[in-house]
C-alpha cells in the first residue's frame, strides 16, 4: 500500500513537471501575432513565471543608446527607464565583435540571476528616423534588440528549466526583431505623459537625447523638447533652444563639468542635483556670467533636466522685497508638522528682528502683543481653529522699541482628515494709516467742538438771561442742547416782568434743529414780547403766535407753547397752552399737573380756541415748566415718564429751586436726541 502511494506521488510530480514544461513549449505561434514589446513581454512571462522568474524586460535601443521600444512584465516590474540592471556598456562591444545573437547569464550585485538575449539589427533599407519622421536616402542605422529575464536570488535552476528558458527567450527575441523590421515608432520622448510632466515643471526644463560616436560614447545631447519656461543666459525662447545641441545652447556646461555629470546620470541612473555654481556663456568673444543650479533624472534613453538662473531669482526676490517694503507687508508660514518656520524679509522688518536669528515661533509671538489686545488676538485664533475661513484681525506690537499697529490675515491649512498642518499669514504694518486716521479724528473732533461752541454762542444770543429773582418769585432755569449735534435747537423760554407789575412766564418748542428752527424760535419770542407789552392775556398771546406760525415764510413750521402771567399781589397764575405739556404744581409734598384745555399746536389751524385758566398759588409752592425732551424717550412709555417726573418733582421740593432742578434732570436722564428746557418757579411768602 505504501509503495502504491509513493508511486502515485512520483507520478503526480512527473505530471506536474510535465505540465510546467508544456507551458514552456512552442511559443512561436503566439509571438507571431504579437504587435508590441509589451505583448511579447507578457507572453514570455506567462511561460517563465511558473519557474520562478520575477521580471521580463524587452527593449530596442538605437545606435545612440536611446530606448526606442520597450515592454515589461512581472510581479516585481520596475519603471521602464530602470535599465541599470542591464549592463549596456558590456552589451555594445559584444554586439560588434560576437555573432549576431548572444545569450548570456549574468549575476548582478544582489545575487539575482539575469538571462539576457541580445542581437544587433541593421536597418539597411535606406531609411532612417529623424524626430519620429522617416526620410528617404539616409544611411544604414544600427539597433540593438534585448530580452532580459530575472530570477531572484535562490537555489540553482533545474537544467531542463534553464534550457527551456533559453529557447523561449531566443524565440521572443527574434519576434522582437520582427517588430523592429516593421518600423520603429516614435521614441519614448514622444509619450504624452512625459510631455505633461515637462510642462508641469514650474522652472526651465528640457528632455535631452544622447548623441553617440561609433564607440558608443556620448559626445553631445540633443534638446528634444523643452517647456515654456526654458531660456538661456541670453534670454532666447524655447523655440530657439528646442532641437539644438545642448553644448550649442549652453556651451558653458562643458567647462563647468555639468556635461560629464549628465553623462554619468545617463549611465548610472543616479539623479543629479548640482548648484548653485558659477557659469559663463561665451558668445562672440564675450563671456556672459551667471549663477545657476541644475537637476537631472534619467528617463528612458535620455535625461529630464531642469535649471535655474539665480541672478534672475535674486532680482525677483529683490522686487518682491521692494514691494513688501513699499506697503509695509510680509508673509509668514509655520509648518505645524515639521516645526519649520519661513518668514519673508518684510515680517522681520515689521517685528524688528534680525533675519540671521531666524523667525519667531508661534508661542513667542504673544510676548510682542500689547496686553490690551491679547483678548482680541485670542478670540481671533479660536475662530480660526474652529472654522475653515481666513481670519483678519489687528493688534499692537510693543517689543519693537515703538508701538506698531499690525493687521494680520491668517489661514489654517488642513489635510484630508481635517488635521491642522500649517499656518499661513500675511502681516502688514498699518501704523502710518492709524496715525493718519487718528489725526483726522482729532481734527474732526476739534471741528465738532468748534461747531458746538458756535451753536452754544448762537443759542445764548437767542435766549434771554433771566434774573434769579423776579417779583414774588425765585427761579431756576436750565437749557440742555441735544448731545448728538452741534446745531442750535428750537426750545425757548421767557421770564420777564411787565410794566403792569405782572411777570410773563413762557416756554415753547419749535420742531427740528438748525438755523430753520432757530429762526422760527426767534420769531416767536420777538412776537411774544411785543404782544405781551400790549396787556393781552395768555390766550390772546397764543392766538397771535399761532397766526405768526401760520404765516411764517418757512414751510411746515410746527410749534408748541405755554404762556402765563404771575401776579405777585395775589399770587395767581393765569395761563394757556397750545399743544405743550402742562406745568406741574408741587405743594405740601404732592405733585400734580395743572389742568387746562389742551388746545392745538401753533400753526395747525386758524382758530385753535385757546383759553385762560387761573391757579391761585401759596407761598412755598413750586411750578415746573418743561419741554418734551425731559419726558419723551423712544424706549419708554409717556405715562411711565410722567409718573417718574411727578415722583422726582415731589422728592426734590425739599431743596432750593436750583437743587430741585438738578434732581429733576438726574432722575429723568433727559433725552440725548432732543433739546431740553426746564424752569422751576418758587413762590415766595
mmCIF file with all atom_site columns, N, CA and C in Angstrom, residues 444-483:
data_model
loop_
_atom_site.group_PDB
_atom_site.id
_atom_site.type_symbol
_atom_site.label_atom_id
_atom_site.label_alt_id
_atom_site.label_comp_id
_atom_site.label_asym_id
_atom_site.label_entity_id
_atom_site.label_seq_id
_atom_site.pdbx_PDB_ins_code
_atom_site.Cartn_x
_atom_site.Cartn_y
_atom_site.Cartn_z
_atom_site.occupancy
_atom_site.B_iso_or_equiv
_atom_site.pdbx_formal_charge
_atom_site.auth_seq_id
_atom_site.auth_comp_id
_atom_site.auth_asym_id
_atom_site.auth_atom_id
_atom_site.pdbx_PDB_model_num
ATOM 1   N N  . UNK A 1 444 ? -11.499 116.157 13.259 1.00 0.00 ? 444 UNK A N  1
ATOM 2   C CA . UNK A 1 444 ? -12.957 116.114 13.226 1.00 0.00 ? 444 UNK A CA 1
ATOM 3   C C  . UNK A 1 444 ? -13.552 116.507 14.569 1.00 0.00 ? 444 UNK A C  1
ATOM 4   N N  . UNK A 1 445 ? -12.959 115.980 15.648 1.00 0.00 ? 445 UNK A N  1
ATOM 5   C CA . UNK A 1 445 ? -13.466 116.320 16.975 1.00 0.00 ? 445 UNK A CA 1
ATOM 6   C C  . UNK A 1 445 ? -13.269 117.801 17.285 1.00 0.00 ? 445 UNK A C  1
ATOM 7   N N  . UNK A 1 446 ? -12.129 118.350 16.862 1.00 0.00 ? 446 UNK A N  1
ATOM 8   C CA . UNK A 1 446 ? -11.901 119.777 17.095 1.00 0.00 ? 446 UNK A CA 1
ATOM 9   C C  . UNK A 1 446 ? -12.912 120.611 16.311 1.00 0.00 ? 446 UNK A C  1
ATOM 10  N N  . UNK A 1 447 ? -13.180 120.199 15.063 1.00 0.00 ? 447 UNK A N  1
ATOM 11  C CA . UNK A 1 447 ? -14.190 120.912 14.278 1.00 0.00 ? 447 UNK A CA 1
ATOM 12  C C  . UNK A 1 447 ? -15.565 120.782 14.920 1.00 0.00 ? 447 UNK A C  1
ATOM 13  N N  . UNK A 1 448 ? -15.849 119.592 15.477 1.00 0.00 ? 448 UNK A N  1
ATOM 14  C CA . UNK A 1 448 ? -17.129 119.388 16.142 1.00 0.00 ? 448 UNK A CA 1
ATOM 15  C C  . UNK A 1 448 ? -17.251 120.271 17.379 1.00 0.00 ? 448 UNK A C  1
ATOM 16  N N  . UNK A 1 449 ? -16.149 120.338 18.149 1.00 0.00 ? 449 UNK A N  1
ATOM 17  C CA . UNK A 1 449 ? -16.169 121.210 19.327 1.00 0.00 ? 449 UNK A CA 1
ATOM 18  C C  . UNK A 1 449 ? -16.344 122.671 18.924 1.00 0.00 ? 449 UNK A C  1
ATOM 19  N N  . UNK A 1 450 ? -15.705 123.037 17.818 1.00 0.00 ? 450 UNK A N  1
ATOM 20  C CA . UNK A 1 450 ? -15.841 124.419 17.348 1.00 0.00 ? 450 UNK A CA 1
ATOM 21  C C  . UNK A 1 450 ? -17.274 124.701 16.935 1.00 0.00 ? 450 UNK A C  1
ATOM 22  N N  . UNK A 1 451 ? -17.902 123.764 16.200 1.00 0.00 ? 451 UNK A N  1
ATOM 23  C CA . UNK A 1 451 ? -19.295 123.956 15.815 1.00 0.00 ? 451 UNK A CA 1
ATOM 24  C C  . UNK A 1 451 ? -20.200 124.014 17.036 1.00 0.00 ? 451 UNK A C  1
ATOM 25  N N  . UNK A 1 452 ? -19.885 123.185 18.049 1.00 0.00 ? 452 UNK A N  1
ATOM 26  C CA . UNK A 1 452 ? -20.692 123.185 19.256 1.00 0.00 ? 452 UNK A CA 1
ATOM 27  C C  . UNK A 1 452 ? -20.591 124.522 19.981 1.00 0.00 ? 452 UNK A C  1
ATOM 28  N N  . UNK A 1 453 ? -19.375 125.053 20.056 1.00 0.00 ? 453 UNK A N  1
ATOM 29  C CA . UNK A 1 453 ? -19.209 126.357 20.714 1.00 0.00 ? 453 UNK A CA 1
ATOM 30  C C  . UNK A 1 453 ? -19.978 127.439 19.971 1.00 0.00 ? 453 UNK A C  1
ATOM 31  N N  . UNK A 1 454 ? -19.894 127.394 18.641 1.00 0.00 ? 454 UNK A N  1
ATOM 32  C CA . UNK A 1 454 ? -20.620 128.399 17.862 1.00 0.00 ? 454 UNK A CA 1
ATOM 33  C C  . UNK A 1 454 ? -22.129 128.246 18.046 1.00 0.00 ? 454 UNK A C  1
ATOM 34  N N  . UNK A 1 455 ? -22.584 126.994 18.108 1.00 0.00 ? 455 UNK A N  1
ATOM 35  C CA . UNK A 1 455 ? -24.013 126.766 18.306 1.00 0.00 ? 455 UNK A CA 1
ATOM 36  C C  . UNK A 1 455 ? -24.455 127.237 19.679 1.00 0.00 ? 455 UNK A C  1
ATOM 37  N N  . UNK A 1 456 ? -23.628 126.950 20.697 1.00 0.00 ? 456 UNK A N  1
ATOM 38  C CA . UNK A 1 456 ? -23.973 127.404 22.043 1.00 0.00 ? 456 UNK A CA 1
ATOM 39  C C  . UNK A 1 456 ? -23.977 128.925 22.119 1.00 0.00 ? 456 UNK A C  1
ATOM 40  N N  . UNK A 1 457 ? -23.006 129.544 21.446 1.00 0.00 ? 457 UNK A N  1
ATOM 41  C CA . UNK A 1 457 ? -22.967 131.006 21.449 1.00 0.00 ? 457 UNK A CA 1
ATOM 42  C C  . UNK A 1 457 ? -24.215 131.574 20.780 1.00 0.00 ? 457 UNK A C  1
ATOM 43  N N  . UNK A 1 458 ? -24.621 130.924 19.670 1.00 0.00 ? 458 UNK A N  1
ATOM 44  C CA . UNK A 1 458 ? -25.832 131.382 18.990 1.00 0.00 ? 458 UNK A CA 1
ATOM 45  C C  . UNK A 1 458 ? -27.060 131.163 19.854 1.00 0.00 ? 458 UNK A C  1
ATOM 46  N N  . UNK A 1 459 ? -27.129 130.007 20.539 1.00 0.00 ? 459 UNK A N  1
ATOM 47  C CA . UNK A 1 459 ? -28.273 129.722 21.394 1.00 0.00 ? 459 UNK A CA 1
ATOM 48  C C  . UNK A 1 459 ? -28.348 130.730 22.536 1.00 0.00 ? 459 UNK A C  1
ATOM 49  N N  . UNK A 1 460 ? -27.184 131.034 23.142 1.00 0.00 ? 460 UNK A N  1
ATOM 50  C CA . UNK A 1 460 ? -27.156 132.013 24.241 1.00 0.00 ? 460 UNK A CA 1
ATOM 51  C C  . UNK A 1 460 ? -27.593 133.383 23.750 1.00 0.00 ? 460 UNK A C  1
ATOM 52  N N  . UNK A 1 461 ? -27.145 133.711 22.517 1.00 0.00 ? 461 UNK A N  1
ATOM 53  C CA . UNK A 1 461 ? -27.522 135.016 21.974 1.00 0.00 ? 461 UNK A CA 1
ATOM 54  C C  . UNK A 1 461 ? -29.020 135.103 21.723 1.00 0.00 ? 461 UNK A C  1
ATOM 55  N N  . UNK A 1 462 ? -29.644 133.971 21.375 1.00 0.00 ? 462 UNK A N  1
ATOM 56  C CA . UNK A 1 462 ? -31.070 133.978 21.081 1.00 0.00 ? 462 UNK A CA 1
ATOM 57  C C  . UNK A 1 462 ? -31.934 133.928 22.328 1.00 0.00 ? 462 UNK A C  1
ATOM 58  N N  . UNK A 1 463 ? -31.453 133.250 23.383 1.00 0.00 ? 463 UNK A N  1
ATOM 59  C CA . UNK A 1 463 ? -32.250 133.069 24.591 1.00 0.00 ? 463 UNK A CA 1
ATOM 60  C C  . UNK A 1 463 ? -31.936 134.157 25.615 1.00 0.00 ? 463 UNK A C  1
ATOM 61  N N  . UNK A 1 464 ? -32.902 134.503 26.460 1.00 0.00 ? 464 UNK A N  1
ATOM 62  C CA . UNK A 1 464 ? -32.692 135.566 27.463 1.00 0.00 ? 464 UNK A CA 1
ATOM 63  C C  . UNK A 1 464 ? -31.831 135.080 28.616 1.00 0.00 ? 464 UNK A C  1
ATOM 64  N N  . UNK A 1 465 ? -31.410 136.019 29.426 1.00 0.00 ? 465 UNK A N  1
ATOM 65  C CA . UNK A 1 465 ? -30.674 135.706 30.639 1.00 0.00 ? 465 UNK A CA 1
ATOM 66  C C  . UNK A 1 465 ? -31.513 136.183 31.833 1.00 0.00 ? 465 UNK A C  1
ATOM 67  N N  . UNK A 1 466 ? -32.409 135.358 32.307 1.00 0.00 ? 466 UNK A N  1
ATOM 68  C CA . UNK A 1 466 ? -33.330 135.816 33.364 1.00 0.00 ? 466 UNK A CA 1
ATOM 69  C C  . UNK A 1 466 ? -32.609 136.005 34.689 1.00 0.00 ? 466 UNK A C  1
ATOM 70  N N  . UNK A 1 467 ? -33.176 136.884 35.454 1.00 0.00 ? 467 UNK A N  1
ATOM 71  C CA . UNK A 1 467 ? -32.645 137.110 36.797 1.00 0.00 ? 467 UNK A CA 1
ATOM 72  C C  . UNK A 1 467 ? -33.083 135.973 37.699 1.00 0.00 ? 467 UNK A C  1
ATOM 73  N N  . UNK A 1 468 ? -32.273 135.688 38.723 1.00 0.00 ? 468 UNK A N  1
ATOM 74  C CA . UNK A 1 468 ? -32.636 134.621 39.659 1.00 0.00 ? 468 UNK A CA 1
ATOM 75  C C  . UNK A 1 468 ? -33.852 135.016 40.491 1.00 0.00 ? 468 UNK A C  1
ATOM 76  N N  . UNK A 1 469 ? -34.154 136.320 40.559 1.00 0.00 ? 469 UNK A N  1
ATOM 77  C CA . UNK A 1 469 ? -35.318 136.794 41.332 1.00 0.00 ? 469 UNK A CA 1
ATOM 78  C C  . UNK A 1 469 ? -36.193 137.669 40.451 1.00 0.00 ? 469 UNK A C  1
ATOM 79  N N  . UNK A 1 470 ? -37.465 137.378 40.529 1.00 0.00 ? 470 UNK A N  1
ATOM 80  C CA . UNK A 1 470 ? -38.499 138.169 39.868 1.00 0.00 ? 470 UNK A CA 1
ATOM 81  C C  . UNK A 1 470 ? -39.520 138.577 40.934 1.00 0.00 ? 470 UNK A C  1
ATOM 82  N N  . UNK A 1 471 ? -40.356 139.509 40.635 1.00 0.00 ? 471 UNK A N  1
ATOM 83  C CA . UNK A 1 471 ? -41.341 139.923 41.662 1.00 0.00 ? 471 UNK A CA 1
ATOM 84  C C  . UNK A 1 471 ? -42.141 138.732 42.180 1.00 0.00 ? 471 UNK A C  1
ATOM 85  N N  . UNK A 1 472 ? -41.972 138.416 43.478 1.00 0.00 ? 472 UNK A N  1
ATOM 86  C CA . UNK A 1 472 ? -42.699 137.343 44.140 1.00 0.00 ? 472 UNK A CA 1
ATOM 87  C C  . UNK A 1 472 ? -42.201 135.949 43.807 1.00 0.00 ? 472 UNK A C  1
ATOM 88  N N  . UNK A 1 473 ? -41.112 135.835 43.048 1.00 0.00 ? 473 UNK A N  1
ATOM 89  C CA . UNK A 1 473 ? -40.644 134.517 42.601 1.00 0.00 ? 473 UNK A CA 1
ATOM 90  C C  . UNK A 1 473 ? -39.134 134.398 42.719 1.00 0.00 ? 473 UNK A C  1
ATOM 91  N N  . UNK A 1 474 ? -38.694 133.140 42.958 1.00 0.00 ? 474 UNK A N  1
ATOM 92  C CA . UNK A 1 474 ? -37.304 132.764 42.706 1.00 0.00 ? 474 UNK A CA 1
ATOM 93  C C  . UNK A 1 474 ? -37.335 131.734 41.585 1.00 0.00 ? 474 UNK A C  1
ATOM 94  N N  . UNK A 1 475 ? -36.372 131.810 40.709 1.00 0.00 ? 475 UNK A N  1
ATOM 95  C CA . UNK A 1 475 ? -36.427 130.992 39.501 1.00 0.00 ? 475 UNK A CA 1
ATOM 96  C C  . UNK A 1 475 ? -35.111 130.237 39.310 1.00 0.00 ? 475 UNK A C  1
ATOM 97  N N  . UNK A 1 476 ? -35.224 129.010 38.849 1.00 0.00 ? 476 UNK A N  1
ATOM 98  C CA . UNK A 1 476 ? -34.067 128.217 38.416 1.00 0.00 ? 476 UNK A CA 1
ATOM 99  C C  . UNK A 1 476 ? -34.375 127.714 37.013 1.00 0.00 ? 476 UNK A C  1
ATOM 100 N N  . UNK A 1 477 ? -33.440 127.873 36.113 1.00 0.00 ? 477 UNK A N  1
ATOM 101 C CA . UNK A 1 477 ? -33.690 127.528 34.714 1.00 0.00 ? 477 UNK A CA 1
ATOM 102 C C  . UNK A 1 477 ? -32.483 126.782 34.150 1.00 0.00 ? 477 UNK A C  1
ATOM 103 N N  . UNK A 1 478 ? -32.769 125.780 33.327 1.00 0.00 ? 478 UNK A N  1
ATOM 104 C CA . UNK A 1 478 ? -31.677 125.009 32.697 1.00 0.00 ? 478 UNK A CA 1
ATOM 105 C C  . UNK A 1 478 ? -32.055 124.699 31.255 1.00 0.00 ? 478 UNK A C  1
ATOM 106 N N  . UNK A 1 479 ? -31.127 125.005 30.346 1.00 0.00 ? 479 UNK A N  1
ATOM 107 C CA . UNK A 1 479 ? -31.300 124.634 28.943 1.00 0.00 ? 479 UNK A CA 1
ATOM 108 C C  . UNK A 1 479 ? -30.194 123.645 28.579 1.00 0.00 ? 479 UNK A C  1
ATOM 109 N N  . UNK A 1 480 ? -30.578 122.478 28.063 1.00 0.00 ? 480 UNK A N  1
ATOM 110 C CA . UNK A 1 480 ? -29.594 121.440 27.702 1.00 0.00 ? 480 UNK A CA 1
ATOM 111 C C  . UNK A 1 480 ? -29.803 121.063 26.235 1.00 0.00 ? 480 UNK A C  1
ATOM 112 N N  . UNK A 1 481 ? -28.801 121.341 25.360 1.00 0.00 ? 481 UNK A N  1
ATOM 113 C CA . UNK A 1 481 ? -28.965 121.001 23.939 1.00 0.00 ? 481 UNK A CA 1
ATOM 114 C C  . UNK A 1 481 ? -28.821 119.497 23.713 1.00 0.00 ? 481 UNK A C  1
ATOM 115 N N  . UNK A 1 482 ? -29.255 119.037 22.541 1.00 0.00 ? 482 UNK A N  1
ATOM 116 C CA . UNK A 1 482 ? -29.099 117.624 22.185 1.00 0.00 ? 482 UNK A CA 1
ATOM 117 C C  . UNK A 1 482 ? -27.619 117.264 22.135 1.00 0.00 ? 482 UNK A C  1
ATOM 118 N N  . UNK A 1 483 ? -27.285 116.005 22.514 1.00 0.00 ? 483 UNK A N  1
ATOM 119 C CA . UNK A 1 483 ? -25.891 115.593 22.614 1.00 0.00 ? 483 UNK A CA 1
ATOM 120 C C  . UNK A 1 483 ? -25.285 115.203 21.275 1.00 0.00 ? 483 UNK A C  1
#
